[in-house]
Short mmCIF file of C-alpha atoms and ligand atoms in Angstrom, two decimals:
data_model
loop_
_atom_site.label_atom_id
_atom_site.label_comp_id
_atom_site.label_asym_id
_atom_site.label_seq_id
_atom_site.Cartn_x
_atom_site.Cartn_y
_atom_site.Cartn_z
CA MET A 1 162.45 -61.10 306.72
CA TYR A 2 163.34 -60.19 310.44
CA ILE A 3 166.26 -57.84 310.51
CA THR A 4 168.23 -59.87 313.04
CA LYS A 5 167.93 -62.94 310.78
CA LEU A 6 169.32 -60.85 307.87
CA PHE A 7 173.09 -61.39 307.24
CA LEU A 8 173.68 -57.53 307.22
CA PRO A 9 177.06 -56.68 308.35
CA ILE A 10 176.72 -52.85 308.92
CA LEU A 11 179.70 -51.15 309.66
CA LYS A 12 180.10 -48.26 312.40
CA GLU A 13 182.76 -46.28 310.25
CA ILE A 14 183.03 -45.31 306.82
CA PRO A 15 186.06 -47.25 305.32
CA SER A 16 188.80 -44.96 304.54
CA GLU A 17 189.66 -46.51 301.23
CA ALA A 18 186.14 -45.77 299.98
CA LYS A 19 186.41 -42.26 298.35
CA ILE A 20 182.92 -41.76 296.75
CA LYS A 21 179.45 -42.06 298.26
CA SER A 22 178.11 -45.21 296.64
CA HIS A 23 181.55 -47.21 297.65
CA GLN A 24 181.22 -46.00 301.35
CA LEU A 25 177.55 -46.97 301.33
CA MET A 26 177.97 -50.24 299.67
CA LEU A 27 180.73 -51.33 302.26
CA ARG A 28 178.91 -49.57 305.23
CA THR A 29 175.68 -51.47 304.61
CA GLY A 30 177.32 -54.73 303.93
CA MET A 31 176.04 -54.99 300.37
CA ILE A 32 179.61 -55.99 299.13
CA LYS A 33 182.96 -56.99 300.61
CA GLN A 34 186.04 -56.62 298.98
CA SER A 35 188.01 -59.91 298.43
CA SER A 36 191.01 -58.59 296.55
CA ALA A 37 191.73 -55.33 294.54
CA GLY A 38 188.64 -54.58 292.38
CA ILE A 39 186.90 -58.14 293.27
CA TYR A 40 184.20 -58.26 295.45
CA SER A 41 181.77 -60.67 297.00
CA TRP A 42 177.98 -59.49 296.73
CA LEU A 43 176.45 -60.16 300.11
CA PRO A 44 172.58 -60.77 300.47
CA LEU A 45 171.52 -57.08 300.26
CA GLY A 46 173.40 -56.24 297.42
CA PHE A 47 172.89 -59.42 295.61
CA LYS A 48 169.17 -58.75 295.98
CA VAL A 49 169.28 -55.18 294.38
CA MET A 50 171.93 -56.57 291.62
CA LYS A 51 169.54 -59.57 290.79
CA LYS A 52 166.33 -56.97 290.64
CA ILE A 53 168.41 -54.75 288.07
CA GLU A 54 169.34 -57.87 286.19
CA GLN A 55 165.72 -58.98 285.84
CA ILE A 56 164.74 -55.63 284.38
CA VAL A 57 167.67 -55.46 281.97
CA ARG A 58 166.54 -59.20 280.92
CA GLU A 59 162.83 -58.26 280.47
CA GLU A 60 163.61 -55.29 278.04
CA GLN A 61 166.04 -57.38 276.10
CA ASN A 62 163.27 -59.94 275.57
CA LYS A 63 160.93 -57.30 274.52
CA ILE A 64 162.66 -56.28 271.38
CA GLY A 65 163.29 -60.17 270.47
CA ALA A 66 166.87 -60.75 271.92
CA GLN A 67 167.22 -64.27 273.07
CA GLU A 68 169.22 -65.14 276.42
CA MET A 69 171.95 -67.86 276.28
CA LEU A 70 174.92 -68.21 278.73
CA MET A 71 178.57 -68.65 277.51
CA PRO A 72 181.45 -69.54 279.68
CA THR A 73 183.89 -67.00 281.68
CA ILE A 74 186.98 -68.93 280.51
CA GLN A 75 187.59 -68.53 276.62
CA SER A 76 190.26 -70.41 274.47
CA ALA A 77 193.10 -67.87 273.31
CA GLU A 78 192.81 -69.65 269.73
CA ILE A 79 189.79 -67.23 268.48
CA TRP A 80 191.29 -64.05 270.05
CA LYS A 81 194.33 -64.98 267.80
CA GLU A 82 192.09 -65.26 264.59
CA SER A 83 190.57 -61.93 265.28
CA GLY A 84 193.88 -60.25 265.91
CA ARG A 85 192.88 -58.88 269.41
CA TYR A 86 194.98 -61.41 271.50
CA ASP A 87 197.80 -59.28 271.12
CA GLU A 88 196.12 -55.87 270.94
CA TYR A 89 194.32 -56.35 274.21
CA GLY A 90 197.40 -55.96 276.11
CA GLU A 91 197.71 -56.29 279.74
CA GLU A 92 193.83 -55.91 280.76
CA MET A 93 193.29 -59.32 279.61
CA LEU A 94 194.00 -61.99 282.30
CA ARG A 95 195.73 -64.93 280.64
CA ILE A 96 195.72 -68.46 281.94
CA LYS A 97 197.56 -71.79 281.28
CA ASP A 98 195.63 -74.82 281.61
CA ARG A 99 197.42 -78.09 282.59
CA GLN A 100 197.86 -79.10 279.12
CA LYS A 101 199.77 -75.83 278.82
CA ARG A 102 196.95 -74.61 276.64
CA GLU A 103 196.35 -70.66 276.40
CA MET A 104 192.99 -69.69 278.00
CA LEU A 105 191.76 -66.35 279.33
CA TYR A 106 189.01 -64.94 281.56
CA GLY A 107 186.80 -63.12 279.01
CA PRO A 108 186.79 -59.43 279.16
CA THR A 109 184.13 -59.28 276.44
CA ASN A 110 182.68 -61.96 274.05
CA GLU A 111 182.82 -60.81 270.34
CA GLU A 112 185.19 -63.61 269.21
CA LEU A 113 183.15 -66.41 271.10
CA ILE A 114 179.99 -65.61 269.92
CA THR A 115 181.04 -65.10 266.14
CA GLU A 116 182.58 -68.60 266.67
CA ILE A 117 179.23 -70.04 267.69
CA PHE A 118 177.32 -68.42 265.10
CA ARG A 119 179.75 -69.34 262.10
CA SER A 120 179.51 -72.99 263.24
CA SER A 121 175.69 -72.99 263.53
CA VAL A 122 174.17 -70.58 260.82
CA LYS A 123 174.78 -70.93 256.96
CA SER A 124 171.96 -69.20 255.25
CA TYR A 125 170.79 -65.48 255.21
CA LYS A 126 167.36 -66.77 256.17
CA SER A 127 168.32 -67.45 259.75
CA LEU A 128 169.04 -63.52 260.02
CA PRO A 129 168.40 -61.31 261.89
CA GLN A 130 169.23 -62.58 265.22
CA ILE A 131 170.13 -60.98 268.63
CA LEU A 132 171.94 -63.11 271.34
CA TYR A 133 172.69 -62.01 274.83
CA HIS A 134 173.96 -63.21 277.99
CA ILE A 135 174.43 -61.87 281.55
CA GLN A 136 177.80 -63.04 282.92
CA TRP A 137 180.77 -61.97 284.93
CA LYS A 138 183.72 -60.37 282.94
CA PHE A 139 187.38 -59.65 284.02
CA ARG A 140 189.57 -56.81 283.06
CA ASP A 141 192.73 -56.37 284.79
CA GLU A 142 192.15 -52.54 285.04
CA LEU A 143 195.40 -50.63 285.88
CA ARG A 144 193.64 -48.57 288.83
CA PRO A 145 190.37 -50.52 290.05
CA ARG A 146 188.51 -47.72 292.13
CA PHE A 147 185.39 -46.48 293.09
CA GLY A 148 184.11 -49.93 294.36
CA VAL A 149 182.00 -51.78 291.83
CA MET A 150 182.00 -48.64 289.48
CA ARG A 151 185.57 -49.67 288.02
CA CYS A 152 186.44 -53.09 289.37
CA ARG A 153 188.25 -55.90 287.81
CA GLU A 154 185.65 -58.67 287.92
CA PHE A 155 182.13 -57.23 286.86
CA PHE A 156 178.60 -58.41 285.92
CA MET A 157 177.68 -57.33 282.43
CA LYS A 158 174.79 -58.02 280.00
CA ASP A 159 176.34 -58.38 276.70
CA ALA A 160 174.38 -58.78 273.31
CA TYR A 161 175.34 -59.33 269.70
CA SER A 162 173.38 -58.75 266.79
CA PHE A 163 173.91 -60.63 263.38
CA ASP A 164 172.49 -58.99 260.26
CA VAL A 165 172.68 -59.51 256.57
CA ASN A 166 173.47 -55.94 255.65
CA ASP A 167 174.44 -52.68 257.03
CA GLU A 168 170.81 -51.25 256.71
CA GLU A 169 169.45 -54.17 258.85
CA GLY A 170 172.36 -54.04 261.21
CA LEU A 171 171.45 -50.45 262.11
CA LYS A 172 167.85 -51.37 262.71
CA SER A 173 169.23 -53.97 265.36
CA TYR A 174 171.45 -51.24 266.73
CA ASN A 175 168.36 -48.77 267.12
CA LYS A 176 166.32 -51.38 268.63
CA MET A 177 168.95 -51.80 271.23
CA PHE A 178 169.09 -48.18 271.66
CA PHE A 179 165.18 -48.21 272.36
CA ALA A 180 165.67 -51.17 274.76
CA TYR A 181 168.50 -49.32 276.80
CA LEU A 182 166.31 -46.14 277.09
CA ASN A 183 163.35 -48.04 278.53
CA THR A 184 165.72 -50.13 280.63
CA PHE A 185 167.48 -47.19 282.50
CA LYS A 186 163.80 -45.53 282.95
CA ARG A 187 162.59 -48.60 284.56
CA LEU A 188 165.64 -48.21 286.81
CA GLY A 189 164.50 -44.85 287.84
CA LEU A 190 167.49 -43.25 285.98
CA GLU A 191 167.74 -40.57 283.44
CA ALA A 192 170.45 -42.09 280.98
CA ILE A 193 171.31 -40.02 277.76
CA PRO A 194 172.93 -41.59 274.81
CA MET A 195 176.06 -39.96 273.88
CA ALA A 196 177.99 -40.35 270.63
CA ALA A 197 181.36 -42.00 271.82
CA GLU A 198 184.52 -43.75 270.81
CA THR A 199 184.64 -47.38 270.02
CA GLY A 200 188.20 -48.18 271.84
CA PRO A 201 189.24 -51.87 271.72
CA ILE A 202 185.63 -53.16 270.91
CA GLY A 203 186.05 -51.11 267.20
CA GLY A 204 183.63 -49.98 264.68
CA ASP A 205 182.63 -46.44 263.70
CA LEU A 206 179.49 -46.19 265.38
CA SER A 207 179.05 -46.14 269.18
CA HIS A 208 176.70 -44.70 272.06
CA GLU A 209 177.51 -44.51 275.71
CA PHE A 210 174.40 -44.00 278.03
CA ILE A 211 175.27 -41.95 280.72
CA ILE A 212 173.67 -40.74 283.83
CA LEU A 213 174.61 -37.32 285.24
CA ALA A 214 176.79 -37.51 288.39
CA GLU A 215 179.72 -35.32 289.91
CA THR A 216 181.82 -38.36 290.39
CA GLY A 217 181.36 -39.79 287.10
CA GLU A 218 184.57 -40.70 285.11
CA SER A 219 183.04 -39.76 281.82
CA LYS A 220 183.39 -35.74 280.77
CA ILE A 221 180.18 -34.88 278.69
CA TYR A 222 179.14 -32.21 276.23
CA SER A 223 175.57 -31.92 275.34
CA ASP A 224 172.66 -29.82 274.48
CA LYS A 225 170.47 -29.86 277.45
CA ARG A 226 167.35 -30.15 275.49
CA ILE A 227 168.05 -33.85 275.00
CA PHE A 228 166.99 -34.55 278.65
CA ASP A 229 163.50 -33.33 277.41
CA ILE A 230 162.90 -36.41 275.10
CA ASP A 231 160.16 -38.63 276.25
CA VAL A 232 160.85 -42.03 274.97
CA SER A 233 157.46 -43.29 276.12
CA LYS A 234 155.82 -41.82 272.99
CA TYR A 235 157.55 -44.37 270.95
CA LYS A 236 156.58 -47.70 270.04
CA ASN A 237 158.30 -51.14 269.81
CA ASP A 238 158.39 -51.30 265.81
CA ASP A 239 160.62 -50.27 263.23
CA PRO A 240 159.34 -46.89 262.05
CA SER A 241 158.69 -45.61 265.54
CA ILE A 242 161.96 -46.65 266.57
CA GLN A 243 163.55 -44.90 263.52
CA ASN A 244 161.74 -41.62 264.49
CA MET A 245 163.12 -41.88 267.97
CA ARG A 246 166.57 -42.02 266.64
CA LYS A 247 165.87 -38.72 264.45
CA GLU A 248 164.80 -37.21 267.45
CA TYR A 249 167.80 -38.07 269.54
CA ASN A 250 170.13 -37.09 266.41
CA LYS A 251 168.83 -33.69 266.49
CA PHE A 252 170.93 -32.80 269.61
CA TYR A 253 174.39 -32.55 270.22
CA ALA A 254 175.60 -34.92 272.66
CA VAL A 255 178.99 -36.65 272.93
CA THR A 256 181.76 -37.66 275.27
CA ASP A 257 185.15 -36.31 275.64
CA ASP A 258 186.93 -38.05 272.90
CA LYS A 259 184.45 -36.96 270.45
CA PHE A 260 184.15 -33.34 271.60
CA ASN A 261 184.82 -30.64 269.27
CA LYS A 262 184.65 -26.86 270.72
CA ALA A 263 183.96 -25.27 267.20
CA ASP A 264 180.86 -27.70 266.44
CA PHE A 265 179.65 -27.35 270.21
CA GLU A 266 179.41 -23.50 270.14
CA LYS A 267 178.11 -23.34 266.49
CA ASN A 268 175.06 -25.83 266.98
CA ILE A 269 174.10 -25.30 270.65
CA LYS A 270 172.86 -21.69 272.04
CA LYS A 271 174.64 -20.69 275.07
CA GLU A 272 171.56 -21.16 277.27
CA ASN A 273 171.42 -24.83 276.37
CA GLN A 274 175.05 -25.87 276.59
CA LEU A 275 175.64 -28.44 279.13
CA ILE A 276 179.26 -29.43 280.32
CA THR A 277 179.32 -31.82 282.94
CA ARG A 278 180.53 -35.32 284.20
CA GLY A 279 178.52 -38.54 284.09
CA ILE A 280 178.54 -42.37 284.53
CA GLU A 281 178.73 -44.67 281.73
CA VAL A 282 176.01 -47.29 282.47
CA GLY A 283 175.77 -48.87 278.85
CA HIS A 284 177.72 -48.62 275.73
CA ILE A 285 176.59 -49.87 272.26
CA PHE A 286 178.54 -50.74 269.03
CA TYR A 287 177.89 -51.17 265.55
CA PHE A 288 181.19 -52.64 263.82
CA GLY A 289 179.80 -54.39 260.67
CA ASP A 290 182.17 -57.26 259.65
CA LYS A 291 185.16 -56.40 262.29
CA TYR A 292 184.79 -59.87 263.64
CA SER A 293 182.86 -61.70 261.03
CA ASN A 294 185.73 -61.26 258.43
CA PRO A 295 188.86 -62.60 259.89
CA LEU A 296 186.69 -65.22 261.71
CA LYS A 297 185.05 -66.12 258.23
CA CYS A 298 181.45 -65.92 259.92
CA THR A 299 179.50 -65.77 256.49
CA VAL A 300 176.13 -66.85 255.43
CA ASP A 301 174.80 -67.87 251.75
CA LEU A 302 172.95 -65.21 249.97
CA GLN A 303 169.96 -66.16 247.82
CA LYS A 304 172.15 -66.23 244.52
CA GLY A 305 174.65 -68.56 246.00
CA SER A 306 177.45 -65.90 247.09
CA LYS A 307 178.61 -65.39 250.57
CA VAL A 308 178.68 -62.48 252.99
CA ALA A 309 180.14 -61.68 256.16
CA VAL A 310 177.55 -61.06 258.74
CA LYS A 311 177.29 -57.62 259.98
CA MET A 312 177.30 -57.35 263.61
CA GLY A 313 176.90 -55.18 266.92
CA SER A 314 177.61 -55.65 270.50
CA TYR A 315 175.62 -53.86 273.42
CA GLY A 316 176.78 -53.86 276.84
CA VAL A 317 175.17 -52.86 280.28
CA GLY A 318 177.16 -52.71 283.37
CA VAL A 319 174.90 -54.61 285.73
CA SER A 320 177.02 -54.49 288.93
CA ARG A 321 178.19 -50.84 288.04
CA LEU A 322 174.42 -49.96 288.04
CA VAL A 323 174.11 -50.75 291.64
CA GLY A 324 176.68 -48.12 292.71
CA ALA A 325 175.71 -45.76 289.89
CA ILE A 326 171.86 -45.61 290.98
CA ILE A 327 173.21 -45.01 294.76
CA GLU A 328 175.19 -42.06 293.31
CA ALA A 329 172.12 -40.66 291.52
CA LYS A 330 169.70 -41.23 294.39
CA TYR A 331 171.70 -40.44 297.57
CA ASN A 332 170.89 -36.98 298.96
CA ASN A 333 171.37 -35.27 302.42
CA ASN A 334 172.55 -38.43 304.16
CA ILE A 335 169.51 -40.51 302.96
CA MET A 336 169.17 -43.13 300.41
CA ARG A 337 166.40 -44.06 298.49
CA TRP A 338 166.13 -47.16 296.25
CA PRO A 339 163.64 -46.75 293.12
CA GLU A 340 160.77 -49.16 294.08
CA SER A 341 161.83 -51.19 291.08
CA ILE A 342 165.04 -52.66 292.73
CA SER A 343 164.70 -51.77 296.19
CA PRO A 344 165.94 -54.72 298.41
CA PHE A 345 162.60 -54.52 300.47
CA GLN A 346 159.45 -52.96 299.69
CA VAL A 347 158.80 -51.58 303.44
CA VAL A 348 160.27 -51.74 306.77
CA ILE A 349 157.96 -52.11 309.97
CA ILE A 350 159.58 -50.26 312.85
CA ALA A 351 158.09 -50.49 316.31
CA SER A 352 158.74 -47.88 319.01
CA LEU A 353 159.73 -49.77 322.18
CA GLN A 354 158.85 -48.79 325.89
CA LYS A 355 160.25 -50.55 328.65
CA ASN A 356 158.09 -53.48 329.82
CA ASP A 357 155.64 -52.95 326.92
CA LYS A 358 155.98 -55.02 323.96
CA SER A 359 152.58 -53.86 322.51
CA ASN A 360 154.14 -52.00 319.73
CA PHE A 361 156.16 -54.87 318.74
CA LEU A 362 153.44 -57.38 318.85
CA LYS A 363 151.42 -55.07 316.65
CA ALA A 364 154.28 -54.84 314.27
CA GLU A 365 154.48 -58.62 313.88
CA LYS A 366 150.74 -58.77 313.04
CA VAL A 367 151.27 -56.14 310.36
CA TYR A 368 154.40 -58.06 309.01
CA LYS A 369 152.42 -61.40 308.79
CA PHE A 370 149.52 -59.55 307.08
CA LEU A 371 151.84 -58.01 304.45
CA LYS A 372 153.59 -61.12 303.95
CA GLN A 373 150.35 -63.10 303.16
CA ASN A 374 149.68 -60.29 300.87
CA ASN A 375 153.02 -60.96 299.11
CA VAL A 376 154.35 -57.64 300.10
CA ASP A 377 158.34 -57.98 300.75
CA ALA A 378 158.57 -56.58 304.11
CA LEU A 379 161.46 -56.11 306.56
CA LEU A 380 160.58 -56.37 310.35
CA ASP A 381 162.76 -54.33 312.74
CA ASP A 382 163.10 -56.84 315.69
CA THR A 383 165.93 -54.96 317.54
CA ASP A 384 165.74 -53.14 320.71
CA GLU A 385 167.47 -50.11 319.42
CA ASN A 386 166.09 -46.90 320.27
CA LEU A 387 164.01 -45.21 317.43
CA SER A 388 166.35 -42.49 316.39
CA SER A 389 169.03 -45.14 315.67
CA LYS A 390 166.45 -47.33 313.81
CA PHE A 391 165.67 -44.25 311.70
CA LYS A 392 169.55 -43.52 311.11
CA LYS A 393 169.59 -47.31 309.79
CA TYR A 394 166.83 -47.15 307.51
CA ASP A 395 167.83 -43.71 305.97
CA LEU A 396 171.12 -45.44 305.22
CA LEU A 397 169.37 -48.52 303.78
CA GLY A 398 167.02 -46.62 301.64
CA ILE A 399 163.88 -48.87 301.65
CA PRO A 400 161.31 -46.48 300.24
CA TYR A 401 158.50 -47.12 302.69
CA GLN A 402 158.18 -47.35 306.59
CA ILE A 403 155.45 -48.49 308.86
CA ILE A 404 155.70 -46.91 312.36
CA LEU A 405 154.17 -48.32 315.11
CA GLY A 406 154.21 -45.88 317.90
CA SER A 407 152.01 -43.20 319.86
CA LYS A 408 149.98 -42.44 316.57
CA SER A 409 149.11 -45.88 315.70
CA THR A 410 145.63 -46.62 317.31
CA GLY A 411 143.59 -49.54 316.60
CA ASN A 412 143.98 -50.65 312.99
CA ASN A 413 145.84 -47.44 312.03
CA CYS A 414 149.49 -47.16 311.46
CA GLU A 415 151.90 -44.43 310.58
CA PHE A 416 152.98 -44.66 307.13
CA LYS A 417 156.07 -42.80 305.96
CA GLU A 418 157.80 -42.35 302.60
CA ILE A 419 161.39 -42.07 303.16
CA ASN A 420 162.37 -38.53 302.84
CA GLY A 421 158.78 -37.57 302.21
CA LYS A 422 155.51 -37.43 303.82
CA THR A 423 153.78 -39.29 306.54
CA GLU A 424 150.26 -40.50 306.87
CA ILE A 425 148.05 -42.22 309.41
CA LEU A 426 146.37 -44.96 307.45
CA SER A 427 144.73 -48.37 307.88
CA ILE A 428 146.54 -51.30 307.61
CA GLU A 429 144.38 -52.42 304.58
CA ALA A 430 144.85 -49.12 303.05
CA ILE A 431 148.81 -49.35 303.61
CA LYS A 432 148.82 -52.81 301.91
CA ASN A 433 146.66 -51.55 298.66
CA LYS A 434 149.09 -48.61 298.50
CA LEU A 435 152.13 -50.93 298.35
CA GLN A 436 150.77 -53.22 296.03
CA LYS A 437 149.80 -50.39 293.67
CA LYS A 438 153.32 -48.80 294.03
CA PHE A 439 155.14 -52.30 293.43
CA ASN A 440 153.14 -53.30 290.35
N1 5CA B 501 181.29 -56.07 274.20
C1 5CA B 501 181.10 -54.56 274.65
C2 5CA B 501 179.69 -54.41 274.48
S1 5CA B 501 178.73 -55.83 274.92
C3 5CA B 501 181.75 -54.10 275.83
O1 5CA B 501 182.29 -54.80 276.32
N2 5CA B 501 181.29 -52.76 276.08
S2 5CA B 501 182.28 -52.00 277.27
O2 5CA B 501 183.47 -52.22 277.50
O3 5CA B 501 181.88 -50.53 276.96
O4 5CA B 501 181.53 -52.33 278.48
C4 5CA B 501 179.92 -52.62 278.57
C5 5CA B 501 179.67 -51.97 279.99
O5 5CA B 501 180.49 -52.57 281.04
C6 5CA B 501 180.11 -50.45 280.27
O6 5CA B 501 179.24 -49.37 279.69
C7 5CA B 501 180.08 -50.31 281.75
O7 5CA B 501 178.86 -49.80 282.23
C8 5CA B 501 180.53 -51.70 282.17
N3 5CA B 501 181.88 -51.86 282.53
C9 5CA B 501 183.04 -51.72 281.77
N4 5CA B 501 184.09 -51.79 282.39
C10 5CA B 501 184.00 -51.96 283.60
C11 5CA B 501 184.52 -52.07 284.78
N5 5CA B 501 185.90 -52.13 284.90
N6 5CA B 501 183.88 -52.12 286.12
C12 5CA B 501 182.78 -52.29 285.90
N7 5CA B 501 181.73 -52.09 284.89
C13 5CA B 501 182.26 -51.95 283.96
#
C-alpha cells in the first residue's frame, strides 16, 4: 500500500477529550472516529489491527474444540424475562420496541439466547460437551463511557458458552478456556494474569478476570509476583496437563479489588513478593452451572431416563478493548510498537528525498514491489515530507520495521531498522528472509 492511497486521517493535535495514551493515539492516527458518546467507527488502520486480534482469538478458540457461530445483535426480551435478568439488568441494557410494539433489546451479552438455542436443539447427554462461541458487537449503556475503546457503549466481544453434563465436566471446559486465554494473550504479546474475580450480573461463584498491568487500568489488583513467572508453554492441550496448569496458577494469590482480603494477602505472601497495582481487564470467564439452564429449562436426558439441567459457563474477550489495551502496554517514550502478530503493516519503506533526485524513491518502489511479490505486507512512503517528520509519523504508527533508502543504501543494500531498536545494512534478499521469518 502507498501511504498516500491509505485512508489515514492523522490529526496534528491531540484531541482534548482523550485522557489516556491509547485513546489519544487511536484518534490521532485515524484508527477510530467517535460517532457519538462511547460509539466509534473503525477506520481502515484500526479495523485491520482489530481483525488480526480477532483472528488470533478465533484460532485459539478453535484449538480447544470451540465452534464458531453467529448470533444476532438484537434479541427478544422474552428470554430475558424467563431468566429473570430483564428487570435486573437495569439501565445498562438498551431496550427497543419494534413496529409491532414487541419488546426487543440490543444484546449486552448472550447467555439467554445461547441457552434458548441449546434447549431447542439438544436432548441427550450424548451430545455433550459442547463449546460454542461468536464474535459480535455488544451494547451496554455505560453510565460513564470513557478512555475510548476501553470502556465504550458499543464494543466487539468474543463470547463463548460451554455446556456439560455435570460440574466436574463443566470445570474441565472452564479450564480449557483458561488455557486458551493464556495462549491467546501470549500470541498478542501480552502478559495477562488470571485473577479471581466477582461475577457481577453474569452470576455464578467461580470467575477469573485476565488482566494486563497498566497504570491507566480500571481494575485494582493484589497478587503474588511469582504468578508472572509461570510458563504456560510447558503445558499441553489435554485435560491432565491443563489440570496441572490450573494447580500451578492456584498456588499463587491473585485477586481483583472486590475479592481482596488484607489479612489473607499479608499472611500468604512474603513482603518482597507482594504486588499491588492496577490493570486492564481484557478477558473474563465464568462458571455458573445451572443459573440459566434451570429457569430456561435447558435439560438433557440422562442414561437412566431422568433429566438434568446442563451446566454452563461463559467466557468473554474484549476484542475491541484489546486494541487500546495493547497500545497502553506497548507505548513507550513517544514510540508505539505493535507486536508482529497484529501490526497493521509488517514494514514501512522510507526514502530520503533530495532536490531533483528521485533515485532513492525509485529504489524504494523497487524494494516495495519485490516485497509485495514475496507476500510481505509493506507500506511505501510516497510523500515528499522531510525524513525527520516521516520518522516521527512512523514512531506514532508503530510499524515494527523500517527500510530506509538514503545515503547508506548502496547497490542492493538498504538500511533495515527495528523501531526503537538496532539498525543494520542488509541486502534486500536478506531483509525479505528476515521479515518472512519474523512474521511466520
Ligand atoms: N457473557 C460474559 C462472558 S462471555 C460477559 O459478558 N463478560 S464481561 O462482561 O466480563 O465482558 C467480557 C469482556 O468484554 C471484558 O473482559 C472486557 O474485556 C470486555 N468489555 C466489557 N465491557 C466493555 C466495555 N464497556 N467496553 C469495552 N469492552 C468491554
